[in-house]
PDB file of C-alpha atoms in Angstrom:
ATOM      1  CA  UNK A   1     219.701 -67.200 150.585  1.00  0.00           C
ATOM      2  CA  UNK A   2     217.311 -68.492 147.770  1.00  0.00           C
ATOM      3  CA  UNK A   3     218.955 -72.004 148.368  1.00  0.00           C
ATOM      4  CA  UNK A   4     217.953 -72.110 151.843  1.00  0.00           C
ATOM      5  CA  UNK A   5     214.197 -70.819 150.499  1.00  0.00           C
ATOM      6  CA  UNK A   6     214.286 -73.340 147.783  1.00  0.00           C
ATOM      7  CA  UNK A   7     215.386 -76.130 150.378  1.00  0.00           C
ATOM      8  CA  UNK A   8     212.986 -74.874 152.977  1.00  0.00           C
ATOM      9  CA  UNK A   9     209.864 -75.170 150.477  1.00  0.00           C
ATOM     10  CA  UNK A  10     210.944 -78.184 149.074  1.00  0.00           C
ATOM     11  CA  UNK A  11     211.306 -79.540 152.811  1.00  0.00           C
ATOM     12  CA  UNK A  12     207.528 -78.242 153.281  1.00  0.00           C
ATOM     13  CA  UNK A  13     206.553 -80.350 150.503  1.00  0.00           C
ATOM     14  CA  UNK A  14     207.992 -83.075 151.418  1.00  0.00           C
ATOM     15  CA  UNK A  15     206.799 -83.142 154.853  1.00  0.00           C
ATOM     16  CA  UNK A  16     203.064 -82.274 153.567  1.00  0.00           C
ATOM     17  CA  UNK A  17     202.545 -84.787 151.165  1.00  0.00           C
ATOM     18  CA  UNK A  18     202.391 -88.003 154.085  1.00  0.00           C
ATOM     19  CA  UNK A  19     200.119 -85.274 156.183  1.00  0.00           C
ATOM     20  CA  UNK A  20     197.822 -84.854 153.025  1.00  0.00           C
ATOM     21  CA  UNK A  21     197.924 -88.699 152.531  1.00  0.00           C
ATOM     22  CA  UNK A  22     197.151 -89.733 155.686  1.00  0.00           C
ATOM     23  CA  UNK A  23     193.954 -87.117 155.758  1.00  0.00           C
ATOM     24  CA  UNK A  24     192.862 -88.717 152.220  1.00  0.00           C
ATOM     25  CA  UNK A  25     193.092 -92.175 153.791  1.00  0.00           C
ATOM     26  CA  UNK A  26     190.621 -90.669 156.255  1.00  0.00           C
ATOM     27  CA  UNK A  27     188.604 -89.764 154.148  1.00  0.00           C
ATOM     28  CA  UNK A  28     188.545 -92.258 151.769  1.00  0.00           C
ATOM     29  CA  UNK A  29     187.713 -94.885 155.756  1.00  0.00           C
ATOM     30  CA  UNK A  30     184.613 -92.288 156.769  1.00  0.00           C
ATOM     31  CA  UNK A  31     183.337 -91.974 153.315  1.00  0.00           C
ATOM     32  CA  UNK A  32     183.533 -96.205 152.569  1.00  0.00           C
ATOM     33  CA  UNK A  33     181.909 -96.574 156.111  1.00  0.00           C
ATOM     34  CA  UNK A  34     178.851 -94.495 155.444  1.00  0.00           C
ATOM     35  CA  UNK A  35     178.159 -96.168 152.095  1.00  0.00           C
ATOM     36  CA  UNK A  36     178.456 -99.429 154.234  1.00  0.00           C
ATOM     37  CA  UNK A  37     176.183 -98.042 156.721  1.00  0.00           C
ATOM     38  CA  UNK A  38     173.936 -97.006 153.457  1.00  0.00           C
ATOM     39  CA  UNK A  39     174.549-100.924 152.160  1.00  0.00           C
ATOM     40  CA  UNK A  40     177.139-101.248 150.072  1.00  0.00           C
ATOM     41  CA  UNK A  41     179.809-104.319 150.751  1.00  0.00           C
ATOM     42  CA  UNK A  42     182.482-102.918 152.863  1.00  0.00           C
ATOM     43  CA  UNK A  43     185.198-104.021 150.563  1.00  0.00           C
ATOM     44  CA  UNK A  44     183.326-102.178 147.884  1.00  0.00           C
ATOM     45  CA  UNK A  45     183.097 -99.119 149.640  1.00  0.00           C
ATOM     46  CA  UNK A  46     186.639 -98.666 150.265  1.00  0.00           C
ATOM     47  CA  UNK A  47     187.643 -99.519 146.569  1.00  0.00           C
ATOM     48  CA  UNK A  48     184.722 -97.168 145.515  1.00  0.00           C
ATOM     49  CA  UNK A  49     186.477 -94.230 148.075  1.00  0.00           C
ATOM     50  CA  UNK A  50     189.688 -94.827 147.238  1.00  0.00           C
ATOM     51  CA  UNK A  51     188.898 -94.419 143.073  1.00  0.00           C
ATOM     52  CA  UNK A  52     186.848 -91.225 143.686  1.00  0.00           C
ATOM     53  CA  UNK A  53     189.624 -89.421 145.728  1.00  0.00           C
ATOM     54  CA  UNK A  54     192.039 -90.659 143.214  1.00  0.00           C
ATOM     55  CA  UNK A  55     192.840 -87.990 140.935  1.00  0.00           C
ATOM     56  CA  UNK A  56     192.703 -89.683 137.787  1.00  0.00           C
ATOM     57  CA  UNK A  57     189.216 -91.204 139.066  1.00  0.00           C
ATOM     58  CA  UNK A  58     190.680 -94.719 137.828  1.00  0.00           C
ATOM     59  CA  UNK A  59     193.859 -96.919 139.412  1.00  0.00           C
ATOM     60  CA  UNK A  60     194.904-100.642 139.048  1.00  0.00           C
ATOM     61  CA  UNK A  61     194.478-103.344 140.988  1.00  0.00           C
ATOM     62  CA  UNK A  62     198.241-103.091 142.489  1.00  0.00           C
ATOM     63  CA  UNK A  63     197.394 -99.417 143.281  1.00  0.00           C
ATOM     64  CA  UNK A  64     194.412-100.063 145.151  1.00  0.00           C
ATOM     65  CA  UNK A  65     195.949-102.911 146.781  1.00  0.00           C
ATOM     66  CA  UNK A  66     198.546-100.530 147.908  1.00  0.00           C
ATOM     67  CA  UNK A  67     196.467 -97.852 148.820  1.00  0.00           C
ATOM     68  CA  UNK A  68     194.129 -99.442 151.017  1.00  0.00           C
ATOM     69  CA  UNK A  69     196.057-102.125 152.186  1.00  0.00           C
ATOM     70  CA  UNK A  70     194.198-105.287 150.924  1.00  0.00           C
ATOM     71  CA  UNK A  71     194.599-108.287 148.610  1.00  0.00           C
ATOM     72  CA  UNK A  72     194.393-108.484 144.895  1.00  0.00           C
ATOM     73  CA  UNK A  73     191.474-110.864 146.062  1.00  0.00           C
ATOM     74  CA  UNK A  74     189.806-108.784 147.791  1.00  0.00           C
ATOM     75  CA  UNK A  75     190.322-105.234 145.207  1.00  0.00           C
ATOM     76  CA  UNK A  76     188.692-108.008 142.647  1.00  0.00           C
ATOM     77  CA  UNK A  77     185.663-108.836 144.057  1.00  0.00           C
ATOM     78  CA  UNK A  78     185.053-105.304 144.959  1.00  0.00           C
ATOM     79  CA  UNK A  79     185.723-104.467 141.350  1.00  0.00           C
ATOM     80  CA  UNK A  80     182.989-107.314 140.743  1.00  0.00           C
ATOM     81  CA  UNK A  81     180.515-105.809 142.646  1.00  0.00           C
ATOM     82  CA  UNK A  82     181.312-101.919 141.715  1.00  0.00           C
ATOM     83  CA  UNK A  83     180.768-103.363 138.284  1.00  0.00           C
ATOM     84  CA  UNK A  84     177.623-105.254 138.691  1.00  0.00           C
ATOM     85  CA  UNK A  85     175.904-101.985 139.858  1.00  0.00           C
ATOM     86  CA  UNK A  86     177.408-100.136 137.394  1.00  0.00           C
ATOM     87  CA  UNK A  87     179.903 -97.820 139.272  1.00  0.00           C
ATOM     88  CA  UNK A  88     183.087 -98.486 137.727  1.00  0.00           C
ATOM     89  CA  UNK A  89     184.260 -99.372 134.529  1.00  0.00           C
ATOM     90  CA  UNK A  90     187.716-101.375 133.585  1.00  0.00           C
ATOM     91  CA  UNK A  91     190.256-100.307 130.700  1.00  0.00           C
ATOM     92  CA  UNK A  92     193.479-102.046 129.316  1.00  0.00           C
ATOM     93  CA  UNK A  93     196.189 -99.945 130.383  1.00  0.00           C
ATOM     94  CA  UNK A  94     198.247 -99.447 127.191  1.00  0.00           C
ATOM     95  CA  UNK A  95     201.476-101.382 126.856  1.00  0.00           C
ATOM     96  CA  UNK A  96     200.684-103.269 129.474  1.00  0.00           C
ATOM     97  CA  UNK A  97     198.586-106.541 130.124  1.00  0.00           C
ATOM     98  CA  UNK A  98     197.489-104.395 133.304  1.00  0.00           C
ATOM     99  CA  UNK A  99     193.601-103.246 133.838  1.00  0.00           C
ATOM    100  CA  UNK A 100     192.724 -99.831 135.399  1.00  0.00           C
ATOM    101  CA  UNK A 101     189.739 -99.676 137.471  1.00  0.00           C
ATOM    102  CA  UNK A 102     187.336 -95.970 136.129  1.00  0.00           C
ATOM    103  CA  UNK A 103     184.694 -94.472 137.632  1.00  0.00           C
ATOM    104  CA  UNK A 104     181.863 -93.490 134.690  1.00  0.00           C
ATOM    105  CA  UNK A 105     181.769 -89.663 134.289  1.00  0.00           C
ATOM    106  CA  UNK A 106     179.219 -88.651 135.567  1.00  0.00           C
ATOM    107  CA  UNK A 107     178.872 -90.851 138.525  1.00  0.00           C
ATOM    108  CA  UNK A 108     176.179 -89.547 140.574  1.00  0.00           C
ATOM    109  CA  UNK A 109     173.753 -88.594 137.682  1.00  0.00           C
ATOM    110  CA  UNK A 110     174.067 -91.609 136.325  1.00  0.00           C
ATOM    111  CA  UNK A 111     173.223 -93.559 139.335  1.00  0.00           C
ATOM    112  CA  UNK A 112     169.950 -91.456 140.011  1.00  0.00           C
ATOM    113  CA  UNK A 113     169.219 -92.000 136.171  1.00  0.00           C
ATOM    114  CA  UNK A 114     169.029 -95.754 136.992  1.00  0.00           C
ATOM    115  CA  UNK A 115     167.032 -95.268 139.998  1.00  0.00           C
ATOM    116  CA  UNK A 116     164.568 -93.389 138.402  1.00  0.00           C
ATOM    117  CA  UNK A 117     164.692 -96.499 136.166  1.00  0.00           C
ATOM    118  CA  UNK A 118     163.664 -98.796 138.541  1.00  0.00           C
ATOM    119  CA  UNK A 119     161.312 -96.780 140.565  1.00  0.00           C
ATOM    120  CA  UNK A 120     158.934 -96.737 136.753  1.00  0.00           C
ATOM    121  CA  UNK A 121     159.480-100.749 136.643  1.00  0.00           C
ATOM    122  CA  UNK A 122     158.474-100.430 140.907  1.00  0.00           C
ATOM    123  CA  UNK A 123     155.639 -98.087 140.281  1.00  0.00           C
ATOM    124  CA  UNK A 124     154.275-100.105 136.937  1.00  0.00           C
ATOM    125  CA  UNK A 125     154.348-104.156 139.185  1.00  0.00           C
ATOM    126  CA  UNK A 126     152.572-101.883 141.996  1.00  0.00           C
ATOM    127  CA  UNK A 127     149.721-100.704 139.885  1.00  0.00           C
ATOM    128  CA  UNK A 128     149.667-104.098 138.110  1.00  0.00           C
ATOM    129  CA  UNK A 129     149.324-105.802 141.903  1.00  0.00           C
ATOM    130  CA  UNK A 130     146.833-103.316 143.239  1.00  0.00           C
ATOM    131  CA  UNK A 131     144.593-104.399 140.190  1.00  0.00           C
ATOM    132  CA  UNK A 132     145.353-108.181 140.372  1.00  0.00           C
ATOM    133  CA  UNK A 133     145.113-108.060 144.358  1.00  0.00           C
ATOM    134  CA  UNK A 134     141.851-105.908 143.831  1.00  0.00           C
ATOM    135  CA  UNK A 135     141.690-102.284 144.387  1.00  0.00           C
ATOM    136  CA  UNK A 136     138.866-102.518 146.910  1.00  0.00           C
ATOM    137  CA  UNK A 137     141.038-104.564 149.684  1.00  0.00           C
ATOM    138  CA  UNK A 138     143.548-102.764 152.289  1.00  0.00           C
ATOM    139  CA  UNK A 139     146.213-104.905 150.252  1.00  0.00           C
ATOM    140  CA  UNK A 140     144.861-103.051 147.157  1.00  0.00           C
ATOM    141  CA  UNK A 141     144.745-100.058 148.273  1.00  0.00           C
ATOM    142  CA  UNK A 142     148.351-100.195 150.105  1.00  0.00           C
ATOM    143  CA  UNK A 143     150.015-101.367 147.229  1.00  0.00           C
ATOM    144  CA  UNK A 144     148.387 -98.853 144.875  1.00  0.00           C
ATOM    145  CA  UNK A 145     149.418 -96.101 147.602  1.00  0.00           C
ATOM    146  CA  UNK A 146     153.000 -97.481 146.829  1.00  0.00           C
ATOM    147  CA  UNK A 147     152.548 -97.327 143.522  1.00  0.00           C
ATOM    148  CA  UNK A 148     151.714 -93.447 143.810  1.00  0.00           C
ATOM    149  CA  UNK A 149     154.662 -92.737 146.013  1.00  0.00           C
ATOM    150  CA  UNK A 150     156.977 -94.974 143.423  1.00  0.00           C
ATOM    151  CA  UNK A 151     155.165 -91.917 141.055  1.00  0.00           C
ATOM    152  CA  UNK A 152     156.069 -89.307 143.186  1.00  0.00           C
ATOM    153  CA  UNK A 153     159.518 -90.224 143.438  1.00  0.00           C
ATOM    154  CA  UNK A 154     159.891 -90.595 140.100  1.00  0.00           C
ATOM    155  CA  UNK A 155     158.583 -87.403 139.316  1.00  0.00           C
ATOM    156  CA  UNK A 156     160.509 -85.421 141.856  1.00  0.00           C
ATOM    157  CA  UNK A 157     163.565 -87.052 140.958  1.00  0.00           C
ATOM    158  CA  UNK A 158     163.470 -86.170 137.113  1.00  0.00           C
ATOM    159  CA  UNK A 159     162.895 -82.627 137.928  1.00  0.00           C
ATOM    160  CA  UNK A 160     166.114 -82.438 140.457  1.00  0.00           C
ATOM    161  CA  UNK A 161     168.005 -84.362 137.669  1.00  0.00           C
ATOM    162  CA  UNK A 162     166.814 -81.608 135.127  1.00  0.00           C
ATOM    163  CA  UNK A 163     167.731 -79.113 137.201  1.00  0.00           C
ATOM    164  CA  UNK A 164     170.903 -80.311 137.710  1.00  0.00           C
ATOM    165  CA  UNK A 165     171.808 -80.277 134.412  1.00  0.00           C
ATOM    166  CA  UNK A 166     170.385 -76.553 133.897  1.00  0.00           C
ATOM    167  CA  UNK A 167     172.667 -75.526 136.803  1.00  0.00           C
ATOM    168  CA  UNK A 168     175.735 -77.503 135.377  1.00  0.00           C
ATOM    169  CA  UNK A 169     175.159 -75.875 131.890  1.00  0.00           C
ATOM    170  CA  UNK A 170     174.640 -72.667 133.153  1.00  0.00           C
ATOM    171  CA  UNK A 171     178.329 -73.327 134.847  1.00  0.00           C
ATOM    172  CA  UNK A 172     179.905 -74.228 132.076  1.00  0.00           C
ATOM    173  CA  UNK A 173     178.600 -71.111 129.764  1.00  0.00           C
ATOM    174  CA  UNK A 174     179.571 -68.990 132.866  1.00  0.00           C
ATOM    175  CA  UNK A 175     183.390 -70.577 132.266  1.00  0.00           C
ATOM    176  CA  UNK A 176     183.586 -70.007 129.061  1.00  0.00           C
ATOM    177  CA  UNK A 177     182.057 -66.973 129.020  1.00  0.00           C
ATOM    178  CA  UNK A 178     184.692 -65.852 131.603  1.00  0.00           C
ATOM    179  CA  UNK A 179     187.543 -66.880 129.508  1.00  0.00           C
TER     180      UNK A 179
END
């Protein structure tokens, strides 16, 4: 009787890991096709997907090529691109003369981090313009006003990184207060 049990879960298994796998490809298509929609290359999006559902966060080229179906070519210059904005990093895969593709820890906060980056060097050319322009033209005046908003962004987006961290701290002294 615990044979058959055994045989029957390991059955269930079986038959749930190409059901999960298929769902994760799903995923992985919607996901790469709204940060297309959002700008990203398409290519790019997929190999960006594909790493973040991964669960080591980080695969080879092979892998990916596997995965999603596409040529080394192709997994490269989306590696190229993920790279150039900063997304993913590459490590040697010991023993091996292999790469793996990694996401950074930290993805998201990162990301913002840099964006609040460029909207200070956005915010700084916009007052610089508004004064060269001349502050007492509608030019002026517009491109100051987009130098404020640059501001405002910049300021609300520090304070929802800051209080991201303060949330993710208190989470972590919750866990290991718990344990």
């Amino acid at each position: 009787m615990t044979d058959r049990i055994e045989d029957r879960d390991r059955d269930h298994d079986r038959d749930a890991a190409p059901q999960a796998d298929a769902e994760s490809a799903r995923f992985v298509e919607r996901f790469a096709s709204e940060l297309t929609q959002a700008g990203m290359q398409r290519m790019a999006s997929r190999v960006f997907a594909a790493l973040l559902v991964s669960e080591e966060g980080a695969m080879t080229s092979a892998e990916l090529s596997e995965r999603l179906r596409i040529s080394p070519a192709a997994v490269s210059g989306a590696i190229r691109y993920l790279s150039q904005v900063d997304l993913v990093g590459r490590e040697h895969v010991p023993g091996s003369r292999r790469d793996r593709y990694v996401l950074h820890n930290h993805i998201w906060y990162e990301s913002f981090m840099r964006r609040d980056q460029l909207l200070t060097r956005w915010g700084t050319m916009m007052r610089d313009g508004a004064q060269i322009i001349g502050p007492d033209t509608a030019a002026g005046r517009r491109v100051a006003e987009t130098a404020e908003f640059f501001d405002f962004l910049h300021d609300e987006l520090m304070s929802i990184l800051d209080r991201w961290q303060a949330k993710k701290e208190a989470q972590r002294t919750a866990a290991t207060g718990a344990e």
